[in-house]
PDB file of C-alpha atoms in Angstrom:
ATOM      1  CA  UNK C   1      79.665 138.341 257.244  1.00  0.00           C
ATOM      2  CA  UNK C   2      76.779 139.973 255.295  1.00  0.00           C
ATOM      3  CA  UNK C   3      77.289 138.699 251.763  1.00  0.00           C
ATOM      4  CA  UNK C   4      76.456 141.884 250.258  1.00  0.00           C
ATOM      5  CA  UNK C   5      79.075 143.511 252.744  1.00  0.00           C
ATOM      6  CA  UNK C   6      81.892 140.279 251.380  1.00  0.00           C
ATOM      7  CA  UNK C   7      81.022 141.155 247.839  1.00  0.00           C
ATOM      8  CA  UNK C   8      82.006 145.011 247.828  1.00  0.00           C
ATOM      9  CA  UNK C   9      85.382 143.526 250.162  1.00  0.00           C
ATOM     10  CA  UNK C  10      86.011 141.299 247.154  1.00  0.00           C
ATOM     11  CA  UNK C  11      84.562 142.940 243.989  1.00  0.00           C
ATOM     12  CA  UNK C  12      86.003 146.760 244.050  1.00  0.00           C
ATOM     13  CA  UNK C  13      84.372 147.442 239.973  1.00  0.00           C
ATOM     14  CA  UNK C  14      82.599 146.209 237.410  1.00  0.00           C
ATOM     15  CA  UNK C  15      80.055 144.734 239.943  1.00  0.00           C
ATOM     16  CA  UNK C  16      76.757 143.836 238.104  1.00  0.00           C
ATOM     17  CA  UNK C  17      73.544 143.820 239.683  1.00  0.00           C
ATOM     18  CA  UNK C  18      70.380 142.538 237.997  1.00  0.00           C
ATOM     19  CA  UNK C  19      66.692 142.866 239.049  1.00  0.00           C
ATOM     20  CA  UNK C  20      63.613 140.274 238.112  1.00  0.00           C
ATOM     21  CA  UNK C  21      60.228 140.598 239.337  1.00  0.00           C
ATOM     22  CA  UNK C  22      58.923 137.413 241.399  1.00  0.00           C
ATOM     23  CA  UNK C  23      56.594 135.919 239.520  1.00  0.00           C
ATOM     24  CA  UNK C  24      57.085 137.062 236.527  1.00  0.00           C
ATOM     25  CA  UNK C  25      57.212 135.825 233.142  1.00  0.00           C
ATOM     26  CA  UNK C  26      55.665 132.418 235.165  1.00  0.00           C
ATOM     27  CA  UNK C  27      54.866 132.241 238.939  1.00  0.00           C
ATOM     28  CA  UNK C  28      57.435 129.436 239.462  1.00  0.00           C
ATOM     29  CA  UNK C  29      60.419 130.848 237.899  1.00  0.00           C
ATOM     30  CA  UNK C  30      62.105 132.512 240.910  1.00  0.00           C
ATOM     31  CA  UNK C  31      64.301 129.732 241.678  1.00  0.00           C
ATOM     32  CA  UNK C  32      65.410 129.484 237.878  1.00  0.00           C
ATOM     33  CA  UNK C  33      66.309 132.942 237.225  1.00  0.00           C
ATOM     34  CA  UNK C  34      68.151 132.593 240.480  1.00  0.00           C
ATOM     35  CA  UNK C  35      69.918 129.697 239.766  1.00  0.00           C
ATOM     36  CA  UNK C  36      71.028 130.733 235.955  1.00  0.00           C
ATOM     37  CA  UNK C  37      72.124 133.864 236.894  1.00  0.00           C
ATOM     38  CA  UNK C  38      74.500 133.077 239.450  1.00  0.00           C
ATOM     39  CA  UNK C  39      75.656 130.455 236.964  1.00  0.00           C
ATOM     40  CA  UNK C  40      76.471 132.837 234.320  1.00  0.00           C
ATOM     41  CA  UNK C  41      78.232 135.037 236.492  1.00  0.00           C
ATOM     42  CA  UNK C  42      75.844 137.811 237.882  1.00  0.00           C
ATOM     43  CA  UNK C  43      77.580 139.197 240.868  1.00  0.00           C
ATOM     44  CA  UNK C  44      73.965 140.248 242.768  1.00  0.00           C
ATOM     45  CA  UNK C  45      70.329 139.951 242.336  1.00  0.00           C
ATOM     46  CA  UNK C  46      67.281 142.045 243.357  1.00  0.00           C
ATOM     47  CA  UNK C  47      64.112 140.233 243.684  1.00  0.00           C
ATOM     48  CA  UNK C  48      61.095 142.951 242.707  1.00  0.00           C
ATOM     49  CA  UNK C  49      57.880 142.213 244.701  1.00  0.00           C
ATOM     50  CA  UNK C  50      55.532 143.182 242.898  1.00  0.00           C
ATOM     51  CA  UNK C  51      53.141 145.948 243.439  1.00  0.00           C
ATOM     52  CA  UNK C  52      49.927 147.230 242.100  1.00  0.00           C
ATOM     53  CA  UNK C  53      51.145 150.684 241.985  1.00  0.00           C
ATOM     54  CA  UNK C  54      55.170 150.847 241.871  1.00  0.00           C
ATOM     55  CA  UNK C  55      55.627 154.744 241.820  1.00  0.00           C
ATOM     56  CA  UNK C  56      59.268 154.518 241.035  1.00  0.00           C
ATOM     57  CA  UNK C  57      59.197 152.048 238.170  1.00  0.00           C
ATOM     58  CA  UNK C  58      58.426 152.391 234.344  1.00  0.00           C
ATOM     59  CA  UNK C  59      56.278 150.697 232.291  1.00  0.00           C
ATOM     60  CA  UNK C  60      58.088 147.357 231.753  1.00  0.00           C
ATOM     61  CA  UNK C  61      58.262 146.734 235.143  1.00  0.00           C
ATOM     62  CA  UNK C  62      55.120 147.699 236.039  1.00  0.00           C
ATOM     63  CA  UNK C  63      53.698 145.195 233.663  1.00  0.00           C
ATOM     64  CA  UNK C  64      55.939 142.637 234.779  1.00  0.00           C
ATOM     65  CA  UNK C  65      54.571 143.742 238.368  1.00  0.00           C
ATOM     66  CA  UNK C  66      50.964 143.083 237.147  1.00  0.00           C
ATOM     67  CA  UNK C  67      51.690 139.818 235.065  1.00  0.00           C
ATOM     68  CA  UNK C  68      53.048 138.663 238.608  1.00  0.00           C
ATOM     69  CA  UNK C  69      50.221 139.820 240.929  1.00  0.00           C
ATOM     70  CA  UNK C  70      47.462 137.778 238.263  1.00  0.00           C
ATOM     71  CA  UNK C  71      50.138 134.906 238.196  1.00  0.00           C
ATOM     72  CA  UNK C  72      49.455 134.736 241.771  1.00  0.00           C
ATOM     73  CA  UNK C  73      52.629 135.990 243.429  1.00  0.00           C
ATOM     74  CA  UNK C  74      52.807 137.499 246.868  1.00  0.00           C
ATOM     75  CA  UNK C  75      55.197 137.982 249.735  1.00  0.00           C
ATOM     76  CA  UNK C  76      54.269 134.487 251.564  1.00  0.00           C
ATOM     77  CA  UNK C  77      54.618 132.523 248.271  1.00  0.00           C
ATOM     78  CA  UNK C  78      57.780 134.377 247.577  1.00  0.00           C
ATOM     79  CA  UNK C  79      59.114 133.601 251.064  1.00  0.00           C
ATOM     80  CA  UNK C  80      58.012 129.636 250.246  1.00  0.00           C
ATOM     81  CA  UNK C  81      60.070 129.882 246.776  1.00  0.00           C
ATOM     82  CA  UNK C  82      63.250 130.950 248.828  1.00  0.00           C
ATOM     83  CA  UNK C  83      62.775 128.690 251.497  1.00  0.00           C
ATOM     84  CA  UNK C  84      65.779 126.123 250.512  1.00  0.00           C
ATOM     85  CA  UNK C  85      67.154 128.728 247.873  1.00  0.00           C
ATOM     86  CA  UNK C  86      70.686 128.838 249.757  1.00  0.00           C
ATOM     87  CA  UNK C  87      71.375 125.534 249.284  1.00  0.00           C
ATOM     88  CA  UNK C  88      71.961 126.072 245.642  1.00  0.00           C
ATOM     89  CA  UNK C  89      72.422 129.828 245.129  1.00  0.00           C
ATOM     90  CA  UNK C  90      75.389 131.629 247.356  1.00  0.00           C
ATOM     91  CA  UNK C  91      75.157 135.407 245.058  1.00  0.00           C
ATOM     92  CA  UNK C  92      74.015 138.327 247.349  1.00  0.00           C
ATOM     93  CA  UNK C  93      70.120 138.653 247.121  1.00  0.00           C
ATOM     94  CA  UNK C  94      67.873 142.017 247.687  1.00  0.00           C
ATOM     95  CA  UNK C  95      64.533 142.157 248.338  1.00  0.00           C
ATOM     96  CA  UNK C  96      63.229 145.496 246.527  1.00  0.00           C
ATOM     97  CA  UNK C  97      59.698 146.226 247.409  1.00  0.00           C
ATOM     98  CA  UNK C  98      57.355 148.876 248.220  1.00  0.00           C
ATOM     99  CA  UNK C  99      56.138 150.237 252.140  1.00  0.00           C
ATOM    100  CA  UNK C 100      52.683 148.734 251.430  1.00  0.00           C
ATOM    101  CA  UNK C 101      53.206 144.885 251.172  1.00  0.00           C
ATOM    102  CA  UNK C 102      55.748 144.859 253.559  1.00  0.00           C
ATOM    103  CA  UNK C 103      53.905 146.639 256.245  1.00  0.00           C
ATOM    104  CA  UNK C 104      50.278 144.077 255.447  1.00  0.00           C
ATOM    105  CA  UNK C 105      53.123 141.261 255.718  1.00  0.00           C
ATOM    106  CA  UNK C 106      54.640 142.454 259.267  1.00  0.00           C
ATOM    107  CA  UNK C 107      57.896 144.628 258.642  1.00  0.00           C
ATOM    108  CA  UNK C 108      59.411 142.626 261.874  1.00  0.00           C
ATOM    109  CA  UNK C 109      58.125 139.744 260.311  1.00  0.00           C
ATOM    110  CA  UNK C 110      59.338 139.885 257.086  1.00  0.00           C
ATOM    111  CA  UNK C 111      63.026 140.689 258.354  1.00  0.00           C
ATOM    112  CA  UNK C 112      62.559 137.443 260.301  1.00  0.00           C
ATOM    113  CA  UNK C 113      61.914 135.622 257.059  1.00  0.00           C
ATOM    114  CA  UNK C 114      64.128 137.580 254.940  1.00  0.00           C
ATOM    115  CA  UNK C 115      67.473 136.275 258.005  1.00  0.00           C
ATOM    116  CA  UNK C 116      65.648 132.791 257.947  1.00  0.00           C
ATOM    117  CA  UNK C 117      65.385 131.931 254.180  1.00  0.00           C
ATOM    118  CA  UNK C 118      69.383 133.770 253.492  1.00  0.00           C
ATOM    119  CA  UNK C 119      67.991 137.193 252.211  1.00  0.00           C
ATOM    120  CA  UNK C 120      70.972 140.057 252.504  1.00  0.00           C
ATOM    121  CA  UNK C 121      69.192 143.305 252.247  1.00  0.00           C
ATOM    122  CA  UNK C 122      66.109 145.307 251.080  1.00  0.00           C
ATOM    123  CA  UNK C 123      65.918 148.271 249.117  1.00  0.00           C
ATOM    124  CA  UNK C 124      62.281 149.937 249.920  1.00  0.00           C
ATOM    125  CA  UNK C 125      61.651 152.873 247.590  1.00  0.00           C
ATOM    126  CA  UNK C 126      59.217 154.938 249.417  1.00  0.00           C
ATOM    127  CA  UNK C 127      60.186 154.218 252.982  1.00  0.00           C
ATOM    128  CA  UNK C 128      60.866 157.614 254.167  1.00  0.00           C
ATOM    129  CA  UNK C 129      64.807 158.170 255.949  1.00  0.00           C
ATOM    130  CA  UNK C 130      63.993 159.527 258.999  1.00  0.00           C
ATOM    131  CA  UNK C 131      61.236 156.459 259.839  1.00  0.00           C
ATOM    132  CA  UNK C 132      63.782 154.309 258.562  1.00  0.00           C
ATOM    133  CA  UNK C 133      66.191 155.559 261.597  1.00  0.00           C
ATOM    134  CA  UNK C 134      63.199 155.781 264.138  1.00  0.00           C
ATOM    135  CA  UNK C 135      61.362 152.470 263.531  1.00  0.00           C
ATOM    136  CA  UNK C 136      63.050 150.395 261.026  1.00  0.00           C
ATOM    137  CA  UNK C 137      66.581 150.351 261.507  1.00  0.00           C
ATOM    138  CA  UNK C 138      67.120 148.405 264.882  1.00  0.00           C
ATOM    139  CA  UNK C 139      64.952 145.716 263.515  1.00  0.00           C
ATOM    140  CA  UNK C 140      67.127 145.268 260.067  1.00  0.00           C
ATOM    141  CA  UNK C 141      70.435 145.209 261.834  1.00  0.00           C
ATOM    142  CA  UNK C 142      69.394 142.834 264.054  1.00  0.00           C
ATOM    143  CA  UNK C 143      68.391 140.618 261.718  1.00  0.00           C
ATOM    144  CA  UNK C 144      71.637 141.375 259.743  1.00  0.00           C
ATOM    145  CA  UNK C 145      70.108 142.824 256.576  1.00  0.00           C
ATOM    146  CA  UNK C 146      71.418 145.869 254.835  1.00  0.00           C
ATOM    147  CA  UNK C 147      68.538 148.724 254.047  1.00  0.00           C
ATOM    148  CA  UNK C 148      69.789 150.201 250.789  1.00  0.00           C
ATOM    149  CA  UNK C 149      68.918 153.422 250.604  1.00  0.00           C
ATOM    150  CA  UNK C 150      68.123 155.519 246.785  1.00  0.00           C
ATOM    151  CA  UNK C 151      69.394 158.827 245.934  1.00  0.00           C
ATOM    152  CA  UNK C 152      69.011 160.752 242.995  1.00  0.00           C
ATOM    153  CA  UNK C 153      70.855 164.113 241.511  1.00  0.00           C
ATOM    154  CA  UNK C 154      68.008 166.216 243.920  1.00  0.00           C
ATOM    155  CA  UNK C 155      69.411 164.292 246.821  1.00  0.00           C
ATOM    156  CA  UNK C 156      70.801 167.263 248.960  1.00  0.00           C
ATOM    157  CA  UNK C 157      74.562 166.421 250.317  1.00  0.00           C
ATOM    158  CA  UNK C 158      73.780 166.654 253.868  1.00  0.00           C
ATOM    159  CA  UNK C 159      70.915 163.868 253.001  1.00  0.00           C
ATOM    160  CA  UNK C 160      73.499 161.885 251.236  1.00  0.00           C
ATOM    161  CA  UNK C 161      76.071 161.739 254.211  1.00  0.00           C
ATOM    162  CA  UNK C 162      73.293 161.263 256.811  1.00  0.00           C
ATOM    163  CA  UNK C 163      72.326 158.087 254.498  1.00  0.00           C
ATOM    164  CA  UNK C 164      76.145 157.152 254.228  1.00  0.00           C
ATOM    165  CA  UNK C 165      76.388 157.511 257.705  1.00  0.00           C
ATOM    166  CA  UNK C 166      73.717 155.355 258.864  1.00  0.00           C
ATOM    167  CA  UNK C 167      73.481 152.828 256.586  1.00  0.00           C
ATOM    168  CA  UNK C 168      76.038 149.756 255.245  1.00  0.00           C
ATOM    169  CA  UNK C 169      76.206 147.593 252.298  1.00  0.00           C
ATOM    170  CA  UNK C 170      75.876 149.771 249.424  1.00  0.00           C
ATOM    171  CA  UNK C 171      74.381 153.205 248.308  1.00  0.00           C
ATOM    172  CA  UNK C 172      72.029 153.124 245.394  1.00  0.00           C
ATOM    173  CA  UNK C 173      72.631 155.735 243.021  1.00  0.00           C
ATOM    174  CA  UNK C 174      69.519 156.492 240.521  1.00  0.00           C
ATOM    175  CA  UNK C 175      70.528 157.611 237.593  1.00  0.00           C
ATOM    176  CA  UNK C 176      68.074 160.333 237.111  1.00  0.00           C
ATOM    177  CA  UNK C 177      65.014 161.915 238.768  1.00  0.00           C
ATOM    178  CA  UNK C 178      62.473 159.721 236.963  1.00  0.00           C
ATOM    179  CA  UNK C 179      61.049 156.127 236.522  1.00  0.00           C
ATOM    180  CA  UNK C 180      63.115 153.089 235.411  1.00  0.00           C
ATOM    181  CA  UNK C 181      63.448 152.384 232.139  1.00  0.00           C
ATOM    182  CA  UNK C 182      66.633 151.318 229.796  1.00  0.00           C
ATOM    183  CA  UNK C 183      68.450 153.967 227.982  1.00  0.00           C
ATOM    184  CA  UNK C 184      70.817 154.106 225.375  1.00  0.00           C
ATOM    185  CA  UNK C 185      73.068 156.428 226.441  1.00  0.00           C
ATOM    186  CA  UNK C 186      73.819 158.737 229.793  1.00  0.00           C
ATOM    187  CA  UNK C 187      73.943 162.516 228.856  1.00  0.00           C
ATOM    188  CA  UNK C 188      77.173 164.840 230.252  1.00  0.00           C
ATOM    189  CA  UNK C 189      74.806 166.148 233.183  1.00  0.00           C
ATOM    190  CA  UNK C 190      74.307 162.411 234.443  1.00  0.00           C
ATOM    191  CA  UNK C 191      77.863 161.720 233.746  1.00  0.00           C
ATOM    192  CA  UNK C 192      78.397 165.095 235.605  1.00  0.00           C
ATOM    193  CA  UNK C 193      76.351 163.431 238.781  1.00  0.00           C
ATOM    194  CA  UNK C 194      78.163 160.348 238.679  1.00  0.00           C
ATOM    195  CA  UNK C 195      81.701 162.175 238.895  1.00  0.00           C
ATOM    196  CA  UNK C 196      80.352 164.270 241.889  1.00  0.00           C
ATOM    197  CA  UNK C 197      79.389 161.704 243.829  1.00  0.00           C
ATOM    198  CA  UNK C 198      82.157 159.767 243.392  1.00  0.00           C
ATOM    199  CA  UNK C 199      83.808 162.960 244.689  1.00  0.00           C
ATOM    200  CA  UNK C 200      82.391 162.649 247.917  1.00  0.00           C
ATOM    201  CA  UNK C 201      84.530 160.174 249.318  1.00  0.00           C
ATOM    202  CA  UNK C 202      81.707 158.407 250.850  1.00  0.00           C
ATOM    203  CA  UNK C 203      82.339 155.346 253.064  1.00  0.00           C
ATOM    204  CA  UNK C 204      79.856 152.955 251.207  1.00  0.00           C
ATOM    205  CA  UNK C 205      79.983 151.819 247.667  1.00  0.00           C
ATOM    206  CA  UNK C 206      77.667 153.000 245.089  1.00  0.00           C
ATOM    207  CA  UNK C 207      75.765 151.317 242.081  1.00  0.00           C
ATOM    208  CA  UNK C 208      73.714 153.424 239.689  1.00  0.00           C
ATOM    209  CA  UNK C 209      70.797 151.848 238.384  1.00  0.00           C
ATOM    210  CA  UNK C 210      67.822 153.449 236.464  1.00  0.00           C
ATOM    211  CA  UNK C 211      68.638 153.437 232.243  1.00  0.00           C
ATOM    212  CA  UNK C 212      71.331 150.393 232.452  1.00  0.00           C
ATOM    213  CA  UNK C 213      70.965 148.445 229.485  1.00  0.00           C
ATOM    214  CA  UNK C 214      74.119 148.237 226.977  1.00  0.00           C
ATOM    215  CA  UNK C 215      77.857 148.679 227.430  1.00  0.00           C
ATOM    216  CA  UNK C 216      77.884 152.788 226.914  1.00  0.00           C
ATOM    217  CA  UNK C 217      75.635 153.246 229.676  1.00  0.00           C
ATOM    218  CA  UNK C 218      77.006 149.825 231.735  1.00  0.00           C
ATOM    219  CA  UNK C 219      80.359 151.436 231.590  1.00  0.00           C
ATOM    220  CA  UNK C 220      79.680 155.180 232.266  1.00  0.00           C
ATOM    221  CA  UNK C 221      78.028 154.125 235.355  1.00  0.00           C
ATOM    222  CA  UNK C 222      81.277 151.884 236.683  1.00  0.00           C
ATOM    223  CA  UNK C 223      83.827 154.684 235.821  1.00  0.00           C
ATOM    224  CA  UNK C 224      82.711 156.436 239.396  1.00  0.00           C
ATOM    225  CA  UNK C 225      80.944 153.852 241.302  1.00  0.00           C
ATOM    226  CA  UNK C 226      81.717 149.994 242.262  1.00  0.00           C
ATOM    227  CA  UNK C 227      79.144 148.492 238.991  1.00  0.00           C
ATOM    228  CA  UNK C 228      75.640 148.716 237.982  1.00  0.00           C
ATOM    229  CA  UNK C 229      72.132 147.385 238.256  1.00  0.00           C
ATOM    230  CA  UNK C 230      69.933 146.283 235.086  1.00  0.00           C
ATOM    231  CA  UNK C 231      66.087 145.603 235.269  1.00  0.00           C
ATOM    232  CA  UNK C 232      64.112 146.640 232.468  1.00  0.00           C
ATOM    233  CA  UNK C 233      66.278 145.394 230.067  1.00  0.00           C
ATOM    234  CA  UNK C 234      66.093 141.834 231.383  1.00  0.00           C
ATOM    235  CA  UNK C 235      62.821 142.031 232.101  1.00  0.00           C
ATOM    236  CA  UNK C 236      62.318 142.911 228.113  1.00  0.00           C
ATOM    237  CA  UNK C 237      64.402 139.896 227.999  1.00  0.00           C
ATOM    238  CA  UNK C 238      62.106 137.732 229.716  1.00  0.00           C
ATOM    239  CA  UNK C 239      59.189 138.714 228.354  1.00  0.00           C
ATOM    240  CA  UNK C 240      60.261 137.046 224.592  1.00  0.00           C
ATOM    241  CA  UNK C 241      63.577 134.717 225.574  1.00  0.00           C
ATOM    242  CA  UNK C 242      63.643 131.644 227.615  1.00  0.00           C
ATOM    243  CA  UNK C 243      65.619 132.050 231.140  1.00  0.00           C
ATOM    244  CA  UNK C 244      69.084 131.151 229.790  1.00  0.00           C
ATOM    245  CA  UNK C 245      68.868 132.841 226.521  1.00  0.00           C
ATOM    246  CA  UNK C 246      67.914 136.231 228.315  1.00  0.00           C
ATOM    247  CA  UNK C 247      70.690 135.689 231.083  1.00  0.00           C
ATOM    248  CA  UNK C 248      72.980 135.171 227.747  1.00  0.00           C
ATOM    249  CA  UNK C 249      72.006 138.417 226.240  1.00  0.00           C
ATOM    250  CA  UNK C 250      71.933 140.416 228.986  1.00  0.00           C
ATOM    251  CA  UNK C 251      75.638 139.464 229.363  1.00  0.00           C
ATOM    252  CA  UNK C 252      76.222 140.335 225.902  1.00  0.00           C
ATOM    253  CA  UNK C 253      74.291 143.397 225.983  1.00  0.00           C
ATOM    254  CA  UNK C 254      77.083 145.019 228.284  1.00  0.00           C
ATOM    255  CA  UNK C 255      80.229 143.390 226.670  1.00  0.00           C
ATOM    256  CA  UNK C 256      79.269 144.678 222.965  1.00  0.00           C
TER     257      UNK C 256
END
């Protein structure tokens, strides 16, 4: 079984997500941040590749993104970090990455690596749905990875139930209509979102990610979906902690 697909079997709330760019605060750290989070008790990980222009992401992660590109990171070196990455971490891992990489890389290609080295999904920002069901999705399910897709409080119904419909694993749920970033606090029309969706009574599970960074905003997001994803915030954490220390704060970031 997919473990992204044993995880939401196991894990019903409270499900925490985090996202690190490869590469990023040093070009060998993948494996470390890896390894430490599972060991403190992050439930999934997202692995950014970075991007020279990442459309959907603020400006920490865009720095991070261009830290990692000078550091030297790319898909093949990220592919040669993960190579034997199984045999210590077991956690659900995402690839998140934009069209453009993926496509110079091969995308039947890089499914092939993501199955061989014990990758469980992608989540591809600006891959659009309906080449997704043409081109994309016979390849990913044969190679048994999930293709999260985003949605955001635009996202029409009918759009959200087509995605529901022909995807598995989870449903990312953006918090709002703009980049990342971590926020402080989630206003009543977010909160308003959240509660909608939940009302749905979609078959996948949801996460909302976008603005996660403290326990207000941690726990507005689980009330109506299965957890949440953080990224800027631990990448801020990076940037000035060492890998433990940042794993430790993150953690108490959300219980505070």
């Amino acid at each position: 079984m997919n473990r992204i697909t044993n995880l939401f079997n196991t894990k019903k709330n409270g499900i925490l997500s985090v996202f690190f760019t490869a590469g990023y605060p040093n070009l060998d750290d993948t494996k470390k941040i890896l390894k430490e989070l599972e060991n403190k008790g992050i439930d999934m990980v997202e692995i950014g590749i970075p991007f020279s222009d990442p459309m959907a992401d603020g400006p920490v992660i865009q720095e991070a993104s261009t830290a990692a590109l000078r550091n030297g990171m790319s898909l093949h070196v990220l592919f040669e970090q993960l190579e034997d990455i199984r045999q210590d971490v077991h956690i659900p891992i995402i690839l998140m990455g934009y069209l453009n990489p993926i496509m110079q890389y091969g995308f039947e290609a890089f499914c092939r690596k993501c199955a061989l080295t014990g990758v469980d999904g992608m989540i591809i920002p600006d891959l659009p749905f309906a080449d997704y069901m043409k081109e994309y999705k016979a390849i990913a399910e044969r190679n048994n990875l999930k293709m999260i897709m985003l949605i955001t409080p635009e996202t029409s119904e009918e759009r959200i139930r087509l995605i529901d419909e022909h995807t598995s694993g989870f449903i990312y749920m953006v918090s709002s209509a703009s980049t990342t970033g971590a926020q402080q606090s989630f206003n009543e029309q977010k909160q308003t979102y959240f509660y909608r969706i939940n009302g749905m009574g979609l078959r996948n599970p949801r996460l909302v990610g976008f603005g996660i960074s403290n326990k207000a905003t941690f726990d507005a997001a689980a009330i109506n979906s299965s957890g949440a994803i953080i990224g800027s915030k631990f990448i801020q954490l990076l940037k000035s902690e060492p890998i433990s220390v940042a794993v430790d704060k993150l953690r108490a970031a959300i219980q505070e």
